[in-house]
PDB file of C-alpha atoms in Angstrom:
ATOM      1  CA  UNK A   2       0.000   0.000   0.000  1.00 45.00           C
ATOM      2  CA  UNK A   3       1.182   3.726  -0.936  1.00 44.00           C
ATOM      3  CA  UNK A   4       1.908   5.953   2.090  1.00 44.00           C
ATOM      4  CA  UNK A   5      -1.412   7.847   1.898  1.00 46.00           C
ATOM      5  CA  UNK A   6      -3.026   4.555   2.647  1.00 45.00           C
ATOM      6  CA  UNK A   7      -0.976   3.986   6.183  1.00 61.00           C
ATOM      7  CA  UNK A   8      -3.393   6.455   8.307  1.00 76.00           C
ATOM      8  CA  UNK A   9      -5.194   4.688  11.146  1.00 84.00           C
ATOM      9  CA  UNK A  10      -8.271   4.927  12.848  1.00 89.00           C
ATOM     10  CA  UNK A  11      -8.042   6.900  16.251  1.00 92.00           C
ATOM     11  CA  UNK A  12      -9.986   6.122  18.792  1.00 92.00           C
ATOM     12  CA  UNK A  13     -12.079   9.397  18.417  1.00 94.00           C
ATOM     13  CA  UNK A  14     -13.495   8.080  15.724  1.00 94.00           C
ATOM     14  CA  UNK A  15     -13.798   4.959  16.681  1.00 93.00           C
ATOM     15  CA  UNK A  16     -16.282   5.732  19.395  1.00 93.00           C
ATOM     16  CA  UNK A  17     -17.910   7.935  16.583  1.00 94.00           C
ATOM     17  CA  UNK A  18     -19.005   5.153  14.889  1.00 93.00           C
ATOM     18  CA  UNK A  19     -20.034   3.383  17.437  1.00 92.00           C
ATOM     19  CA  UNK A  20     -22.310   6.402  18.489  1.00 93.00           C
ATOM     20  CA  UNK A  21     -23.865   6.123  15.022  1.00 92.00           C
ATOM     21  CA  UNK A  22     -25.355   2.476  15.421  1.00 88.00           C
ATOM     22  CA  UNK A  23     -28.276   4.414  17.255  1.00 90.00           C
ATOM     23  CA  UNK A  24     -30.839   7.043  15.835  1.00 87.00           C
ATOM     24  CA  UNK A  25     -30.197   8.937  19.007  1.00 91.00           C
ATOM     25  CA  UNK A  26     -26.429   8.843  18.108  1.00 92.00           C
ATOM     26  CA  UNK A  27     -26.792   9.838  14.204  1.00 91.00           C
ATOM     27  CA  UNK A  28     -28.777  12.398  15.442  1.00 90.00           C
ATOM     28  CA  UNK A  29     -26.340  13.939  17.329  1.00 92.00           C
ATOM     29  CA  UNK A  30     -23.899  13.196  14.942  1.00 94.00           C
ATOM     30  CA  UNK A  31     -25.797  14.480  12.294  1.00 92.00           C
ATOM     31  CA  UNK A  32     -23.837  12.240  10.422  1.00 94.00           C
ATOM     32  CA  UNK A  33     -24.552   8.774   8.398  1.00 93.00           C
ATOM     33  CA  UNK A  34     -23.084   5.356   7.948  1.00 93.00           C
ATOM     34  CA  UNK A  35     -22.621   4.106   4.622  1.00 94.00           C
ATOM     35  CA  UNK A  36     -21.470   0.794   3.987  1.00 93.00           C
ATOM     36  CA  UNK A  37     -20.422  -1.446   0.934  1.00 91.00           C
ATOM     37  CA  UNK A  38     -18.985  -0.632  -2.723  1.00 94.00           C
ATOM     38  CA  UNK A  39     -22.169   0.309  -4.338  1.00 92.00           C
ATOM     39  CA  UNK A  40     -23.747   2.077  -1.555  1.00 92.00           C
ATOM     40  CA  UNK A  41     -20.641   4.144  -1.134  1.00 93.00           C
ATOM     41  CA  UNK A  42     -20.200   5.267  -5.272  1.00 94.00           C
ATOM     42  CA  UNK A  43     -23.558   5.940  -4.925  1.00 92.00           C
ATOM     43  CA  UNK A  44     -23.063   8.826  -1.790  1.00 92.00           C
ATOM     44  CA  UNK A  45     -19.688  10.123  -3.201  1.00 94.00           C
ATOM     45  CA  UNK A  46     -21.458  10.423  -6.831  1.00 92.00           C
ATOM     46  CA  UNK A  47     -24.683  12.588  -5.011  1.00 90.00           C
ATOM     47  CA  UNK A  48     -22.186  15.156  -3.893  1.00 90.00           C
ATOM     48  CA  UNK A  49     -22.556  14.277   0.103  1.00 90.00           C
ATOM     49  CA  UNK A  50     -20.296  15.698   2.587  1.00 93.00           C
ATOM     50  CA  UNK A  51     -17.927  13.323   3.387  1.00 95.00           C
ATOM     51  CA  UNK A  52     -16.715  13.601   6.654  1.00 95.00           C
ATOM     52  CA  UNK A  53     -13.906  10.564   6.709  1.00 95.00           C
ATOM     53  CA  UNK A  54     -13.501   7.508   4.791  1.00 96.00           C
ATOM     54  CA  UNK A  55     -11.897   3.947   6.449  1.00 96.00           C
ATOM     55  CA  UNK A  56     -11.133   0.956   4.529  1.00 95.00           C
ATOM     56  CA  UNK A  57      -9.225  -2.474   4.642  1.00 94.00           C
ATOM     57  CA  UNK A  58      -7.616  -4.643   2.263  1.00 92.00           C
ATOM     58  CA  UNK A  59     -10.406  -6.504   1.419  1.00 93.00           C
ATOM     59  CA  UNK A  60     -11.552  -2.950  -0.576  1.00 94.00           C
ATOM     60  CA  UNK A  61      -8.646  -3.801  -3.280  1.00 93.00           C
ATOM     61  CA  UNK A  62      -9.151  -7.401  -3.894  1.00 92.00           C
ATOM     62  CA  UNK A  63     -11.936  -6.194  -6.796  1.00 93.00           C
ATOM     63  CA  UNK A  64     -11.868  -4.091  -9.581  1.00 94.00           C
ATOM     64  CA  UNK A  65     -14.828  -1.960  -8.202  1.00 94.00           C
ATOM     65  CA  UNK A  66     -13.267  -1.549  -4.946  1.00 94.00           C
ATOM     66  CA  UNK A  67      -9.769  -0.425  -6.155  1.00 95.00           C
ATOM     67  CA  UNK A  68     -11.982   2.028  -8.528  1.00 95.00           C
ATOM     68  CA  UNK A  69     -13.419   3.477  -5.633  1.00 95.00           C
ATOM     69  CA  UNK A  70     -10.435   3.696  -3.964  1.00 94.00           C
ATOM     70  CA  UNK A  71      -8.970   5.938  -6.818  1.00 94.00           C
ATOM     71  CA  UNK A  72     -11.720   7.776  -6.037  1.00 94.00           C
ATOM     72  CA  UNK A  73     -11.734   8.657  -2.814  1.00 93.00           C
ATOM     73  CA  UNK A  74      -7.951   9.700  -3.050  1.00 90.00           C
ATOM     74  CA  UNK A  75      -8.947  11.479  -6.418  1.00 92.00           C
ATOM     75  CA  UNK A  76     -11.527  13.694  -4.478  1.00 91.00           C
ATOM     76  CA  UNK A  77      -8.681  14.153  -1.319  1.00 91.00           C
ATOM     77  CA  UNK A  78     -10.124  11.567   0.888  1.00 92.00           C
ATOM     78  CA  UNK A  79      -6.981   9.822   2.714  1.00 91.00           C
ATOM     79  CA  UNK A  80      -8.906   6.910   4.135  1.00 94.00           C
ATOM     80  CA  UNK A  81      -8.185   5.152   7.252  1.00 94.00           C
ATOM     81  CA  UNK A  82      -7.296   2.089   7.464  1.00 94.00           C
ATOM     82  CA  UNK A  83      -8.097  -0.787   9.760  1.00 94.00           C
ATOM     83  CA  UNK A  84      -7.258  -4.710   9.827  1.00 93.00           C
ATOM     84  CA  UNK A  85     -10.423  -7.066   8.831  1.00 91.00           C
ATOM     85  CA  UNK A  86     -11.097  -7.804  11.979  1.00 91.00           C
ATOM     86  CA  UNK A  87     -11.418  -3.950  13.316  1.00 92.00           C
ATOM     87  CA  UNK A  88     -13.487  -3.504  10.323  1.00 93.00           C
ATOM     88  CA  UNK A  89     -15.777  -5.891  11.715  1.00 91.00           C
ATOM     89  CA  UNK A  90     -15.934  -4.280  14.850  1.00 90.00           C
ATOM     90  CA  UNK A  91     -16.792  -0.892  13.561  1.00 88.00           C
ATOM     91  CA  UNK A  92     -19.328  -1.678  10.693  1.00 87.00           C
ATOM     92  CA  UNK A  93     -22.621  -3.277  10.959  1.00 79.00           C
ATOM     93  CA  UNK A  94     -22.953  -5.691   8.250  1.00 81.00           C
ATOM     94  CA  UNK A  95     -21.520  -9.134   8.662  1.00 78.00           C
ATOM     95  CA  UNK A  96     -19.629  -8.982   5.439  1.00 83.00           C
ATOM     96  CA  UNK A  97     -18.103  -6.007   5.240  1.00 89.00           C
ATOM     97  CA  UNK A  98     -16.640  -5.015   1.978  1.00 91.00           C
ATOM     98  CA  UNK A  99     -13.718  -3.071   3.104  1.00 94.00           C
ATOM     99  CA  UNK A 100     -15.402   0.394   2.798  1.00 95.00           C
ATOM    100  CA  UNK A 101     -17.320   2.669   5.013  1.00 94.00           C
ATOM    101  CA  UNK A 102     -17.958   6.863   4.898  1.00 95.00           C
ATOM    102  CA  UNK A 103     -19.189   8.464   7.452  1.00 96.00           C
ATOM    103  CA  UNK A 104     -20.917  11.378   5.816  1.00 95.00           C
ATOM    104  CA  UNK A 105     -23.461  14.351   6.844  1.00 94.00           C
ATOM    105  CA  UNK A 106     -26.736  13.053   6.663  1.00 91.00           C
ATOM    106  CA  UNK A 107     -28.653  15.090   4.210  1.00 88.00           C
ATOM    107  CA  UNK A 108     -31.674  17.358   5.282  1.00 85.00           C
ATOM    108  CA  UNK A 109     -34.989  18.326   3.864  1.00 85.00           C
ATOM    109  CA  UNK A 110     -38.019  19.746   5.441  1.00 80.00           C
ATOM    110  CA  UNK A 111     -41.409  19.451   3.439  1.00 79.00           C
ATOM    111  CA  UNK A 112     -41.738  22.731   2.247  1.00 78.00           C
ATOM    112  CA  UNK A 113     -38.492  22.309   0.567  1.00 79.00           C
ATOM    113  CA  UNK A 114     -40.082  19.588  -1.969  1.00 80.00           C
ATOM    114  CA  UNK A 115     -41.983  21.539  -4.242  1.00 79.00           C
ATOM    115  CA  UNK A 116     -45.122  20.598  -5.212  1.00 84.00           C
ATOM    116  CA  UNK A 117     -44.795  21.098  -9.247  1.00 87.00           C
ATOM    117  CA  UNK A 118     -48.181  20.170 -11.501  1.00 88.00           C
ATOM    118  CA  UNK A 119     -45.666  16.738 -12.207  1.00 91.00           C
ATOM    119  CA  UNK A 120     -44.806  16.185  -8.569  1.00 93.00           C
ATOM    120  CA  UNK A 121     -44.848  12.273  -7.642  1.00 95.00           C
ATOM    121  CA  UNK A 122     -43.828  11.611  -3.893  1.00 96.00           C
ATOM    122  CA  UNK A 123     -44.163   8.368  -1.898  1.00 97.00           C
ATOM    123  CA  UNK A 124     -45.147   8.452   2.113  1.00 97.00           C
ATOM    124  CA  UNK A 125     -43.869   5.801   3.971  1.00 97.00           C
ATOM    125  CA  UNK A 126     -46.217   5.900   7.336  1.00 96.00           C
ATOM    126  CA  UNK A 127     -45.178   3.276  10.152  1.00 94.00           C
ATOM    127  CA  UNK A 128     -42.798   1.212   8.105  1.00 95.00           C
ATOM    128  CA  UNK A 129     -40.707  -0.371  10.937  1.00 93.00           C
ATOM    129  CA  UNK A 130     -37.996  -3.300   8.425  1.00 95.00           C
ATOM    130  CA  UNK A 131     -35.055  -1.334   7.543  1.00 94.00           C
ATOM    131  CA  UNK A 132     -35.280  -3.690   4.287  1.00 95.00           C
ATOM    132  CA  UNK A 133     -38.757  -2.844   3.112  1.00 96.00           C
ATOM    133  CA  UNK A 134     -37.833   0.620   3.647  1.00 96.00           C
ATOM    134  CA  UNK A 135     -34.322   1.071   1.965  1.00 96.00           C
ATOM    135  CA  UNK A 136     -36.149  -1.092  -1.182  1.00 96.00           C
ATOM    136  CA  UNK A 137     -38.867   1.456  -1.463  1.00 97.00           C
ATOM    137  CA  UNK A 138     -36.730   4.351  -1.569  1.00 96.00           C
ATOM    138  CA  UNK A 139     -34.323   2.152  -3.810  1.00 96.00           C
ATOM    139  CA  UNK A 140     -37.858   1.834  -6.136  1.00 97.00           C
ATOM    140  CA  UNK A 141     -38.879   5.511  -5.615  1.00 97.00           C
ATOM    141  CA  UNK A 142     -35.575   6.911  -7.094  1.00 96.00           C
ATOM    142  CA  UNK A 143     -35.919   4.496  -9.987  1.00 95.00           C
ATOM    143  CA  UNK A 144     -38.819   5.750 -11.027  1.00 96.00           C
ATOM    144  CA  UNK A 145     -38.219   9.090 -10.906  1.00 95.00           C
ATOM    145  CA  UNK A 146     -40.204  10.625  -7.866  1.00 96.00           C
ATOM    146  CA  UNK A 147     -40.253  13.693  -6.661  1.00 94.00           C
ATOM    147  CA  UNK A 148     -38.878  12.915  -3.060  1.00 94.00           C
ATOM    148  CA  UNK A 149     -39.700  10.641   0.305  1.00 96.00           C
ATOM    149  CA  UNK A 150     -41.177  11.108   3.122  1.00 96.00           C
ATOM    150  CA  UNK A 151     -40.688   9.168   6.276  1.00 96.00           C
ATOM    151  CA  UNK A 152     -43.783   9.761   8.628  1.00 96.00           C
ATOM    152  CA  UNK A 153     -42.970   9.237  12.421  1.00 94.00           C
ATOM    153  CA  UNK A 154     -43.769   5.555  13.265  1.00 93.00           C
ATOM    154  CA  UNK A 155     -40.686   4.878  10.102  1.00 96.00           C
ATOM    155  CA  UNK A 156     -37.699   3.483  10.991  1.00 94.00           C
ATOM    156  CA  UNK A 157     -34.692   5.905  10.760  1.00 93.00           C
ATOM    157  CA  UNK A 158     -34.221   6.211   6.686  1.00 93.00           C
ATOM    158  CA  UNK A 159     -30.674   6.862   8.040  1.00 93.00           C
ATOM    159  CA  UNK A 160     -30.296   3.828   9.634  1.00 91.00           C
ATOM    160  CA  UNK A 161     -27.085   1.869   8.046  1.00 89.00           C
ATOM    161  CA  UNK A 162     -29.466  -1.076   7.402  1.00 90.00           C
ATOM    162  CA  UNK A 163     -31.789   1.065   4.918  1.00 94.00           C
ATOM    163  CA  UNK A 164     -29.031   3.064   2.984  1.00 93.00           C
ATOM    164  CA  UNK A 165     -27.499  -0.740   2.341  1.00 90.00           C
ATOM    165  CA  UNK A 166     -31.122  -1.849   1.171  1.00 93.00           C
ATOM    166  CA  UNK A 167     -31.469   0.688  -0.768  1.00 94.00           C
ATOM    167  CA  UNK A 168     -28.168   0.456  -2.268  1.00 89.00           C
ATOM    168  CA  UNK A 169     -27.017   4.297  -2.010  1.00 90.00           C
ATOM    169  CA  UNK A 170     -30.493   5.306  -3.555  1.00 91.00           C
ATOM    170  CA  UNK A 171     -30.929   7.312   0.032  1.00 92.00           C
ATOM    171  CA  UNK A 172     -28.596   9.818  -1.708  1.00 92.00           C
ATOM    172  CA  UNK A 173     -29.940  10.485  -5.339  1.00 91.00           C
ATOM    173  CA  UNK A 174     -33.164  11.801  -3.653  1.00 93.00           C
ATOM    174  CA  UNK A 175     -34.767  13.900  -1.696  1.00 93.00           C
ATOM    175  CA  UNK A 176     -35.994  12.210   1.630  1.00 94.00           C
ATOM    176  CA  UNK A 177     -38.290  13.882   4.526  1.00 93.00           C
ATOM    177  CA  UNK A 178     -38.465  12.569   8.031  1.00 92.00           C
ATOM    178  CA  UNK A 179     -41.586  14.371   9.303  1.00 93.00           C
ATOM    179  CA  UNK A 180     -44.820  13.884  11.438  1.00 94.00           C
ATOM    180  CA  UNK A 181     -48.799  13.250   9.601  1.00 94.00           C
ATOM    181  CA  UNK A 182     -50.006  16.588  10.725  1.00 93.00           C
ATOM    182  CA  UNK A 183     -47.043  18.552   9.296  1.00 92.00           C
ATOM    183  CA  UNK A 184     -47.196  16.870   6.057  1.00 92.00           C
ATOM    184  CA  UNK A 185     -50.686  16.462   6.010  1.00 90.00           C
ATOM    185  CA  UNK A 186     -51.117  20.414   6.058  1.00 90.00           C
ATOM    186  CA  UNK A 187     -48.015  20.484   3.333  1.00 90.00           C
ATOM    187  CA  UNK A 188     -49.484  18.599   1.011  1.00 89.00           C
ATOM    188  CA  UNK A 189     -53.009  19.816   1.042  1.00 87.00           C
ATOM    189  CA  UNK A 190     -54.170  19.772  -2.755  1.00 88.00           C
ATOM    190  CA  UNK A 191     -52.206  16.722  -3.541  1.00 93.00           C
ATOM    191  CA  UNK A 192     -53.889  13.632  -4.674  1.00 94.00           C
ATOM    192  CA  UNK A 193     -53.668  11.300  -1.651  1.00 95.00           C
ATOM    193  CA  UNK A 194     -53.558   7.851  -2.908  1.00 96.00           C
ATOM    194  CA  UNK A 195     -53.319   4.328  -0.188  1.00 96.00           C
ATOM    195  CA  UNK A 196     -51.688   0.918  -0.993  1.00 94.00           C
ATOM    196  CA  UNK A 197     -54.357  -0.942  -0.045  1.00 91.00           C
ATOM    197  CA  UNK A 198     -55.544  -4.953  -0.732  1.00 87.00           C
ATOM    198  CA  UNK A 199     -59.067  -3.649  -0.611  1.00 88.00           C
ATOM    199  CA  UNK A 200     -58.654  -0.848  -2.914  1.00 90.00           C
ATOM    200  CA  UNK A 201     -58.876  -0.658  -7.117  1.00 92.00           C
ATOM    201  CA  UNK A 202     -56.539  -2.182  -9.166  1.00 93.00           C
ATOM    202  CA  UNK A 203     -53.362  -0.266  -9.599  1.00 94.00           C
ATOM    203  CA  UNK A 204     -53.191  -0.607 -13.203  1.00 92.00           C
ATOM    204  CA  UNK A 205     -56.595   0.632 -13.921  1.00 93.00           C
ATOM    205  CA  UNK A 206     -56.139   3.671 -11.327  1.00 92.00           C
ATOM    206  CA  UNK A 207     -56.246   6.953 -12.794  1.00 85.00           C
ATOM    207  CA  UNK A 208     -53.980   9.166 -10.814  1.00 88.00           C
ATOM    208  CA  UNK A 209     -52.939  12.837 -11.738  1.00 88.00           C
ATOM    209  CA  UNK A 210     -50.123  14.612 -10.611  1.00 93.00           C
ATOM    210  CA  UNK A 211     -49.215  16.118  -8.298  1.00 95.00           C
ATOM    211  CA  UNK A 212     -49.782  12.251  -6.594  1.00 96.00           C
ATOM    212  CA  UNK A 213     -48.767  11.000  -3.376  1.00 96.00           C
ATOM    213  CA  UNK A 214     -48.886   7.197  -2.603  1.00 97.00           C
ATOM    214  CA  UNK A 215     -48.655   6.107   1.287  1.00 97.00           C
ATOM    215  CA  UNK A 216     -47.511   2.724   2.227  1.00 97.00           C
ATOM    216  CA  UNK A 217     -48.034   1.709   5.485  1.00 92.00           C
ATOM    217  CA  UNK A 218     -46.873  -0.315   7.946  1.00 88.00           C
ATOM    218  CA  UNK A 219     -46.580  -4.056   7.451  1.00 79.00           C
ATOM    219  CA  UNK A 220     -49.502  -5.081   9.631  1.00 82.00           C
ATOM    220  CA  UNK A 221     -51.442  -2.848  10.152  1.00 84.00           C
ATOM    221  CA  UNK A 222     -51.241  -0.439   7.101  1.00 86.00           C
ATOM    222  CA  UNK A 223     -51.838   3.309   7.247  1.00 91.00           C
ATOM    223  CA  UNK A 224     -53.198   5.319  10.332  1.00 93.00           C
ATOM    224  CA  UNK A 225     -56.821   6.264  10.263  1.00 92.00           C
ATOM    225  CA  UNK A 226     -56.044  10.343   9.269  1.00 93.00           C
ATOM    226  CA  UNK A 227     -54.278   9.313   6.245  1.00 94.00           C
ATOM    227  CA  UNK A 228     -57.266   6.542   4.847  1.00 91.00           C
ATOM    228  CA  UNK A 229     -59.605   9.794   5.736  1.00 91.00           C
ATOM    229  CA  UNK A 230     -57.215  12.174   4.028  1.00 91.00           C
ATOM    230  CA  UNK A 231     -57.141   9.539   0.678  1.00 93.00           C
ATOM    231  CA  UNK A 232     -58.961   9.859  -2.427  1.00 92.00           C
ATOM    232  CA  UNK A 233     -57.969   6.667  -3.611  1.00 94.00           C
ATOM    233  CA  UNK A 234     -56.779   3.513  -2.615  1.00 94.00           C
ATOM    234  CA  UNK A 235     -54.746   1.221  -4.896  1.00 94.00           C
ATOM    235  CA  UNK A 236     -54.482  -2.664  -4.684  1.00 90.00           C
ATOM    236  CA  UNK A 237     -52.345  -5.345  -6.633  1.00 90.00           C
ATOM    237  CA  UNK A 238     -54.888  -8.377  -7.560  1.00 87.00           C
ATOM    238  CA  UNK A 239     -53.271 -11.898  -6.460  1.00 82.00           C
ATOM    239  CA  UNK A 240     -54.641 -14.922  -7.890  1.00 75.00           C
ATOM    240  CA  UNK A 241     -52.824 -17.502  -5.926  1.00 76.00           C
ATOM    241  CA  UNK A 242     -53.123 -18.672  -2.276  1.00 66.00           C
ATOM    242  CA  UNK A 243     -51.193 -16.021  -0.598  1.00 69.00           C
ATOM    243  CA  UNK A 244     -53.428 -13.325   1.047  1.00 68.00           C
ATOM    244  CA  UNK A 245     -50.783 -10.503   1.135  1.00 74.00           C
ATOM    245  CA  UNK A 246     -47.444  -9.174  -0.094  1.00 81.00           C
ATOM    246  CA  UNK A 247     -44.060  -8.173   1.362  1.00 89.00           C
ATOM    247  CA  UNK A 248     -44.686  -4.048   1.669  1.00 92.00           C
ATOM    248  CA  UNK A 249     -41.965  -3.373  -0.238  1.00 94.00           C
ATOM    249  CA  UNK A 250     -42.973  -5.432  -3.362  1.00 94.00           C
ATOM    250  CA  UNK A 251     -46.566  -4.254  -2.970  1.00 93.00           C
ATOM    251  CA  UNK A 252     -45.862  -0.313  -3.201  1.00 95.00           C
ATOM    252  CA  UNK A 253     -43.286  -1.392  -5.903  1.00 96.00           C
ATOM    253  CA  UNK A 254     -45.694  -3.139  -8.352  1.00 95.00           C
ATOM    254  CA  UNK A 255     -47.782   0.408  -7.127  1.00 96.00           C
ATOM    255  CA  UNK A 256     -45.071   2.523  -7.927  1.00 96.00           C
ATOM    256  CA  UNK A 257     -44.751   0.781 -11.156  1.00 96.00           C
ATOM    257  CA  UNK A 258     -48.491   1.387 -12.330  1.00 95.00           C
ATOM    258  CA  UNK A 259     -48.767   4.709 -11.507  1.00 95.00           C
ATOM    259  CA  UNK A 260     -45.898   6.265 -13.111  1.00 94.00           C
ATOM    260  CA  UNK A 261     -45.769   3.881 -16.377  1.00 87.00           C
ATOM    261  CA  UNK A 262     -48.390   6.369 -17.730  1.00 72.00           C
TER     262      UNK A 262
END
């Protein structure tokens, strides 16, 4: 290894990261843990702030991870490094890669998503797996939304879990941790639209921007002022034996439906 790679972890940061396995701790923090190859391209190429960068070997035993590594030292990022076993320690996957950032964690209030006559946004309203929530906001920045919103009852979006699910996606765009009543008031004049197994098929739902679709949690779906608030519910039609579909999957096939058109 070159001599820029020969920097070490101190112990300052060291308890940093262990600060940010809690919500409580990224808060105060205000910083994020990003984790894997993809995940981490994915942050450096949204323009986050990177606050430091620490890697181990295993980061240059693939040609995407010695890429990366160019690019972290290409953008003045002097990692530090860490045996595989510290890098165990520190992360919170059980495979690490050999990468993680710790970065400032991106902020948006609602008013700060604008509500333009194409606006497309996706509430997420009590969704408590960090997977089902880092796949929807993988799905919503595929298909071009507007921005997220996390409604209190989510799990942290920050949570290193969800920016692994949703593969870096976090950072490409625009995601809103706020409560019902807040956004509720925000979005007044936007179509309110529910994943729901009792509602019309997605496909044949006609829904005109500005749109917002709420998924809700995986048991007991969305609160009672949001199904009040909704002028339409949407519903993926199942014709074999199982009753109900991963959340994630369900608002996907949504997602799909709605913006195909």
């Amino acid at each position: 290894m070159t001599g820029s790679r020969q920097r070490v972890l101190s112990k300052r940061r060291t308890r940093m990261l262990a600060r940010l396995g809690s919500a409580r701790g990224r808060v105060r923090e205000g910083s994020v843990l990003v984790e894997g190859v993809r995940a981490t391209a994915e942050a450096l190429a949204s323009g986050v702030v990177v606050r430091f960068a620490v890697c181990s070997r295993a980061l240059t035993r693939s040609r995407a991870g010695e890429a990366l590594l160019a690019e972290l030292e290409a953008r003045g990022l002097t990692p530090d490094w860490v045996g595989e076993r510290e890098m165990a320690a520190v992360s919170a996957t059980a495979s690490p890669q050999g990468v993680l950032l710790v970065c400032e964690e991106p902020s948006f209030a609602p008013e700060s998503l604008h509500v333009a006559s194409d606006a497309r946004f996706l509430a997420l309203d009590g969704i408590q797996d960090p997977g089902n929530l880092g796949t929807l906001m993988r799905t919503a920045s595929a298909f071009g939304l507007t921005g997220v919103i996390a409604l209190d009852g989510t799990v942290d979006p920050w949570n290193a879990r969800v920016v692994r699910a949703s593969a870096g996606s976090v950072f490409r765009i625009p995601v809103v941790r706020a409560p019902w009543p807040e956004v509720g008031a925000w979005a007044a004049g936007v179509q309110m639209i529910v994943a729901d197994a009792a509602g019309q098929d997605a496909a044949t739902l006609s829904a005109t921007p500005p749109w917002m679709l709420v998924v809700g949690n995986e048991g007991a779906g969305v609160r009672a002022e949001i199904r009040e608030a909704a002028s339409a519910w949407a519903a993926v039609p199942m014709a074999g034996a199982a009753d109900s579909l991963n959340a994630a999957v369900a608002g996907a096939i949504v997602l799909y439906a709605l913006t195909r058109r």
